Amino acid sequence: MANVAVVGAQWGDEGKGKIVDWLSQRADVVVRFQGGHNAGHTLVIGNVEYRLSLLPSGVVRPDKLSIIGNGVVIDPWALLQEIEQMREKGITVTPDNLKIAENATLILPSHAQIDRAREAAQGEKKIGTTGRGIGPAYEDKVGRRAIRLCDLADPASLSEKLDQLLLHHNALLRALGAPEVERTPLFQALLKIAPQVLPFADTVWQRLDEARRAGKRILFEGAQGVMLDVDHGTYPYVTSSNTHPGTAASGAGMGPGAVGYVLGITKAYTTRVGSGPFPTELRDAIGEQLGARGKEFGVVTGRKRRCGWFDAVMVRQAVKVAGITGIALTKLDVLDGLPELKVCTAYRWRGELLHHLPASAAVQAELEPVYETVEGWSESTRGARSWAQLNAFAIKYIRRIEELIEAPVALFSTSPERDDTVLVRDPFED
């Protein structure tokens, strides 16, 4: 049996939440290993929709242990708000079924202030962050000045660390012409929230080691996508963490051998939210149709997503870079009714044919997609739960994608509903 890491194979928003939820029925432990509450996962179970940002998707299954690893940056106020929202929908989250790494970095209100001030200063050249402070929090973590969850248990030490942190934060805010942070209210807010979040703190690496030794199945849940990885994505229009599945081990407190099967999630078309290059973007009626039918609005921000044809070059690169074993293809039903589909098989740049996504942002901005046209289908694929319920052209489309990205389809999804999923190969048994 293999532990499974689930990562996005595009620019995020690929439908990881539903796939992780569906796979979690086969897992014992679900671990979120990077990102912050800038990520958003939507789960539809029956007539109830759950929107998760920080909480692992496993929380909707009462018999699973959910873990937020040390690789995640945590806004404690956002976390408690999300737990309360889940409670209102009948899902109980307690220290018994949710454990948070004691060494996880905290996001403070000042991080969000810096994030928004920097974006405003960039004007039209802004990165397109969610303004929730994720980037600045990761900067503080690397800069060794971050406040971590365990620090809330020691008010004296917390006070000293907050002084050092605000020395840096207020210098940045002054330079950006933004209001500075008042220390006392922030310190009091941290003291107030400490007893509410500390019960969730745990020695997560030890919990996971015990689970591994007991032969339990571990499901690692990533946020965003490989093409938003701070090293391998479309830099600088990326997130502030490594979305690569290698982070699943380090972001949870396990060795590199902990991850077995890497499942890459990809839509049957392509979307992107925020700024950055997008070679296959459609700025026409078809793009609008994909966005409307796919309900392409950010879970966290509500921002409209940009839509385009499937980019096989980009996904193939993600497969190679991230060591993706197989993919989960989502939102196939959104393509229903289109007479023809296009798939990007290469890029053209200044007369040269390219079969990879170059690292240079300047080159990325000038790429022109080279398309292969594939026949569409008029029959509905929505709700299909087996190959037999798909028409021949939909199957042909899936098979062509497999060839172009050089990875097999392990499962595919035909609606937001939990059970409208077709398992081709079980990642836990592969």
JSON list of N, CA and C in Angstrom, two decimals, residues 17-25 42-46 48 50 57-62 91 385 411-422:
[
{"chain": "A", "resi": 17, "resn": "GLY", "atom": "N", "xyz": [-10.04, 19.47, -3.77]},
{"chain": "A", "resi": 17, "resn": "GLY", "atom": "CA", "xyz": [-10.86, 19.22, -2.59]},
{"chain": "A", "resi": 17, "resn": "GLY", "atom": "C", "xyz": [-11.75, 18.01, -2.75]},
{"chain": "A", "resi": 18, "resn": "LYS", "atom": "N", "xyz": [-12.46, 17.94, -3.87]},
{"chain": "A", "resi": 18, "resn": "LYS", "atom": "CA", "xyz": [-13.36, 16.81, -4.10]},
{"chain": "A", "resi": 18, "resn": "LYS", "atom": "C", "xyz": [-12.56, 15.51, -4.20]},
{"chain": "A", "resi": 19, "resn": "ILE", "atom": "N", "xyz": [-11.43, 15.55, -4.92]},
{"chain": "A", "resi": 19, "resn": "ILE", "atom": "CA", "xyz": [-10.65, 14.32, -5.11]},
{"chain": "A", "resi": 19, "resn": "ILE", "atom": "C", "xyz": [-10.06, 13.84, -3.79]},
{"chain": "A", "resi": 20, "resn": "VAL", "atom": "N", "xyz": [-9.56, 14.77, -2.97]},
{"chain": "A", "resi": 20, "resn": "VAL", "atom": "CA", "xyz": [-9.01, 14.38, -1.67]},
{"chain": "A", "resi": 20, "resn": "VAL", "atom": "C", "xyz": [-10.13, 13.81, -0.79]},
{"chain": "A", "resi": 21, "resn": "ASP", "atom": "N", "xyz": [-11.28, 14.47, -0.82]},
{"chain": "A", "resi": 21, "resn": "ASP", "atom": "CA", "xyz": [-12.41, 13.96, -0.04]},
{"chain": "A", "resi": 21, "resn": "ASP", "atom": "C", "xyz": [-12.78, 12.55, -0.49]},
{"chain": "A", "resi": 22, "resn": "TRP", "atom": "N", "xyz": [-12.83, 12.34, -1.79]},
{"chain": "A", "resi": 22, "resn": "TRP", "atom": "CA", "xyz": [-13.21, 11.03, -2.33]},
{"chain": "A", "resi": 22, "resn": "TRP", "atom": "C", "xyz": [-12.17, 9.97, -1.97]},
{"chain": "A", "resi": 23, "resn": "LEU", "atom": "N", "xyz": [-10.88, 10.34, -2.05]},
{"chain": "A", "resi": 23, "resn": "LEU", "atom": "CA", "xyz": [-9.81, 9.39, -1.71]},
{"chain": "A", "resi": 23, "resn": "LEU", "atom": "C", "xyz": [-9.73, 9.14, -0.20]},
{"chain": "A", "resi": 24, "resn": "SER", "atom": "N", "xyz": [-10.17, 10.11, 0.58]},
{"chain": "A", "resi": 24, "resn": "SER", "atom": "CA", "xyz": [-10.02, 9.99, 2.04]},
{"chain": "A", "resi": 24, "resn": "SER", "atom": "C", "xyz": [-10.81, 8.83, 2.62]},
{"chain": "A", "resi": 25, "resn": "GLN", "atom": "N", "xyz": [-11.80, 8.35, 1.89]},
{"chain": "A", "resi": 25, "resn": "GLN", "atom": "CA", "xyz": [-12.52, 7.17, 2.37]},
{"chain": "A", "resi": 25, "resn": "GLN", "atom": "C", "xyz": [-11.60, 5.95, 2.41]},
{"chain": "A", "resi": 42, "resn": "THR", "atom": "N", "xyz": [-13.59, 23.25, -2.45]},
{"chain": "A", "resi": 42, "resn": "THR", "atom": "CA", "xyz": [-15.03, 23.11, -2.32]},
{"chain": "A", "resi": 42, "resn": "THR", "atom": "C", "xyz": [-15.43, 21.65, -2.38]},
{"chain": "A", "resi": 43, "resn": "LEU", "atom": "N", "xyz": [-16.21, 21.21, -1.41]},
{"chain": "A", "resi": 43, "resn": "LEU", "atom": "CA", "xyz": [-16.73, 19.85, -1.39]},
{"chain": "A", "resi": 43, "resn": "LEU", "atom": "C", "xyz": [-18.25, 19.93, -1.46]},
{"chain": "A", "resi": 44, "resn": "VAL", "atom": "N", "xyz": [-18.85, 19.10, -2.30]},
{"chain": "A", "resi": 44, "resn": "VAL", "atom": "CA", "xyz": [-20.30, 19.03, -2.39]},
{"chain": "A", "resi": 44, "resn": "VAL", "atom": "C", "xyz": [-20.72, 17.64, -1.98]},
{"chain": "A", "resi": 45, "resn": "ILE", "atom": "N", "xyz": [-21.42, 17.54, -0.85]},
{"chain": "A", "resi": 45, "resn": "ILE", "atom": "CA", "xyz": [-21.86, 16.25, -0.32]},
{"chain": "A", "resi": 45, "resn": "ILE", "atom": "C", "xyz": [-23.36, 16.32, -0.13]},
{"chain": "A", "resi": 46, "resn": "GLY", "atom": "N", "xyz": [-24.08, 15.60, -0.98]},
{"chain": "A", "resi": 46, "resn": "GLY", "atom": "CA", "xyz": [-25.54, 15.71, -0.97]},
{"chain": "A", "resi": 46, "resn": "GLY", "atom": "C", "xyz": [-25.93, 17.10, -1.43]},
{"chain": "A", "resi": 48, "resn": "VAL", "atom": "N", "xyz": [-25.25, 19.76, 0.48]},
{"chain": "A", "resi": 48, "resn": "VAL", "atom": "CA", "xyz": [-24.47, 20.69, 1.30]},
{"chain": "A", "resi": 48, "resn": "VAL", "atom": "C", "xyz": [-23.12, 20.97, 0.65]},
{"chain": "A", "resi": 50, "resn": "TYR", "atom": "N", "xyz": [-19.36, 22.54, 1.22]},
{"chain": "A", "resi": 50, "resn": "TYR", "atom": "CA", "xyz": [-18.39, 22.90, 2.24]},
{"chain": "A", "resi": 50, "resn": "TYR", "atom": "C", "xyz": [-17.22, 23.62, 1.55]},
{"chain": "A", "resi": 57, "resn": "SER", "atom": "N", "xyz": [-9.29, 18.35, 3.81]},
{"chain": "A", "resi": 57, "resn": "SER", "atom": "CA", "xyz": [-10.60, 17.88, 3.33]},
{"chain": "A", "resi": 57, "resn": "SER", "atom": "C", "xyz": [-11.11, 16.68, 4.10]},
{"chain": "A", "resi": 58, "resn": "GLY", "atom": "N", "xyz": [-10.24, 16.00, 4.82]},
{"chain": "A", "resi": 58, "resn": "GLY", "atom": "CA", "xyz": [-10.65, 14.84, 5.60]},
{"chain": "A", "resi": 58, "resn": "GLY", "atom": "C", "xyz": [-11.55, 15.15, 6.77]},
{"chain": "A", "resi": 59, "resn": "VAL", "atom": "N", "xyz": [-11.69, 16.43, 7.15]},
{"chain": "A", "resi": 59, "resn": "VAL", "atom": "CA", "xyz": [-12.50, 16.76, 8.33]},
{"chain": "A", "resi": 59, "resn": "VAL", "atom": "C", "xyz": [-13.97, 16.43, 8.14]},
{"chain": "A", "resi": 60, "resn": "VAL", "atom": "N", "xyz": [-14.42, 16.29, 6.90]},
{"chain": "A", "resi": 60, "resn": "VAL", "atom": "CA", "xyz": [-15.84, 16.00, 6.68]},
{"chain": "A", "resi": 60, "resn": "VAL", "atom": "C", "xyz": [-16.14, 14.52, 6.91]},
{"chain": "A", "resi": 61, "resn": "ARG", "atom": "N", "xyz": [-15.10, 13.71, 7.12]},
{"chain": "A", "resi": 61, "resn": "ARG", "atom": "CA", "xyz": [-15.31, 12.30, 7.42]},
{"chain": "A", "resi": 61, "resn": "ARG", "atom": "C", "xyz": [-14.95, 12.09, 8.90]},
{"chain": "A", "resi": 62, "resn": "PRO", "atom": "N", "xyz": [-15.93, 11.76, 9.73]},
{"chain": "A", "resi": 62, "resn": "PRO", "atom": "CA", "xyz": [-15.71, 11.72, 11.18]},
{"chain": "A", "resi": 62, "resn": "PRO", "atom": "C", "xyz": [-14.71, 10.69, 11.68]},
{"chain": "A", "resi": 91, "resn": "ILE", "atom": "N", "xyz": [-20.51, 19.63, 11.03]},
{"chain": "A", "resi": 91, "resn": "ILE", "atom": "CA", "xyz": [-19.21, 18.95, 11.11]},
{"chain": "A", "resi": 91, "resn": "ILE", "atom": "C", "xyz": [-18.48, 19.43, 12.37]},
{"chain": "A", "resi": 385, "resn": "ARG", "atom": "N", "xyz": [-20.40, 7.49, -14.03]},
{"chain": "A", "resi": 385, "resn": "ARG", "atom": "CA", "xyz": [-19.67, 6.80, -12.98]},
{"chain": "A", "resi": 385, "resn": "ARG", "atom": "C", "xyz": [-18.96, 5.56, -13.50]},
{"chain": "A", "resi": 411, "resn": "LEU", "atom": "N", "xyz": [-8.12, 8.47, -12.34]},
{"chain": "A", "resi": 411, "resn": "LEU", "atom": "CA", "xyz": [-9.54, 8.62, -12.09]},
{"chain": "A", "resi": 411, "resn": "LEU", "atom": "C", "xyz": [-10.02, 9.91, -12.74]},
{"chain": "A", "resi": 412, "resn": "PHE", "atom": "N", "xyz": [-11.31, 10.00, -12.98]},
{"chain": "A", "resi": 412, "resn": "PHE", "atom": "CA", "xyz": [-11.85, 11.24, -13.53]},
{"chain": "A", "resi": 412, "resn": "PHE", "atom": "C", "xyz": [-13.19, 11.56, -12.90]},
{"chain": "A", "resi": 413, "resn": "SER", "atom": "N", "xyz": [-13.50, 12.85, -12.92]},
{"chain": "A", "resi": 413, "resn": "SER", "atom": "CA", "xyz": [-14.68, 13.37, -12.23]},
{"chain": "A", "resi": 413, "resn": "SER", "atom": "C", "xyz": [-15.61, 14.01, -13.24]},
{"chain": "A", "resi": 414, "resn": "THR", "atom": "N", "xyz": [-16.92, 13.79, -13.06]},
{"chain": "A", "resi": 414, "resn": "THR", "atom": "CA", "xyz": [-17.89, 14.30, -14.03]},
{"chain": "A", "resi": 414, "resn": "THR", "atom": "C", "xyz": [-18.93, 15.24, -13.43]},
{"chain": "A", "resi": 415, "resn": "SER", "atom": "N", "xyz": [-18.72, 15.64, -12.17]},
{"chain": "A", "resi": 415, "resn": "SER", "atom": "CA", "xyz": [-19.58, 16.66, -11.54]},
{"chain": "A", "resi": 415, "resn": "SER", "atom": "C", "xyz": [-18.98, 16.98, -10.19]},
{"chain": "A", "resi": 416, "resn": "PRO", "atom": "N", "xyz": [-19.46, 18.03, -9.53]},
{"chain": "A", "resi": 416, "resn": "PRO", "atom": "CA", "xyz": [-18.93, 18.34, -8.19]},
{"chain": "A", "resi": 416, "resn": "PRO", "atom": "C", "xyz": [-19.33, 17.32, -7.13]},
{"chain": "A", "resi": 417, "resn": "GLU", "atom": "N", "xyz": [-20.33, 16.51, -7.41]},
{"chain": "A", "resi": 417, "resn": "GLU", "atom": "CA", "xyz": [-20.82, 15.54, -6.42]},
{"chain": "A", "resi": 417, "resn": "GLU", "atom": "C", "xyz": [-19.74, 14.52, -6.08]},
{"chain": "A", "resi": 418, "resn": "ARG", "atom": "N", "xyz": [-19.66, 14.16, -4.80]},
{"chain": "A", "resi": 418, "resn": "ARG", "atom": "CA", "xyz": [-18.64, 13.25, -4.29]},
{"chain": "A", "resi": 418, "resn": "ARG", "atom": "C", "xyz": [-18.57, 11.94, -5.08]},
{"chain": "A", "resi": 419, "resn": "ASP", "atom": "N", "xyz": [-19.71, 11.33, -5.38]},
{"chain": "A", "resi": 419, "resn": "ASP", "atom": "CA", "xyz": [-19.72, 9.99, -5.98]},
{"chain": "A", "resi": 419, "resn": "ASP", "atom": "C", "xyz": [-19.68, 9.97, -7.50]},
{"chain": "A", "resi": 420, "resn": "ASP", "atom": "N", "xyz": [-19.72, 11.14, -8.13]},
{"chain": "A", "resi": 420, "resn": "ASP", "atom": "CA", "xyz": [-19.63, 11.17, -9.59]},
{"chain": "A", "resi": 420, "resn": "ASP", "atom": "C", "xyz": [-18.15, 11.15, -9.99]},
{"chain": "A", "resi": 421, "resn": "THR", "atom": "N", "xyz": [-17.51, 10.05, -9.67]},
{"chain": "A", "resi": 421, "resn": "THR", "atom": "CA", "xyz": [-16.08, 9.88, -9.88]},
{"chain": "A", "resi": 421, "resn": "THR", "atom": "C", "xyz": [-15.83, 8.45, -10.38]},
{"chain": "A", "resi": 422, "resn": "VAL", "atom": "N", "xyz": [-14.98, 8.32, -11.37]},
{"chain": "A", "resi": 422, "resn": "VAL", "atom": "CA", "xyz": [-14.68, 7.01, -11.94]},
{"chain": "A", "resi": 422, "resn": "VAL", "atom": "C", "xyz": [-13.24, 6.64, -11.59]}
]
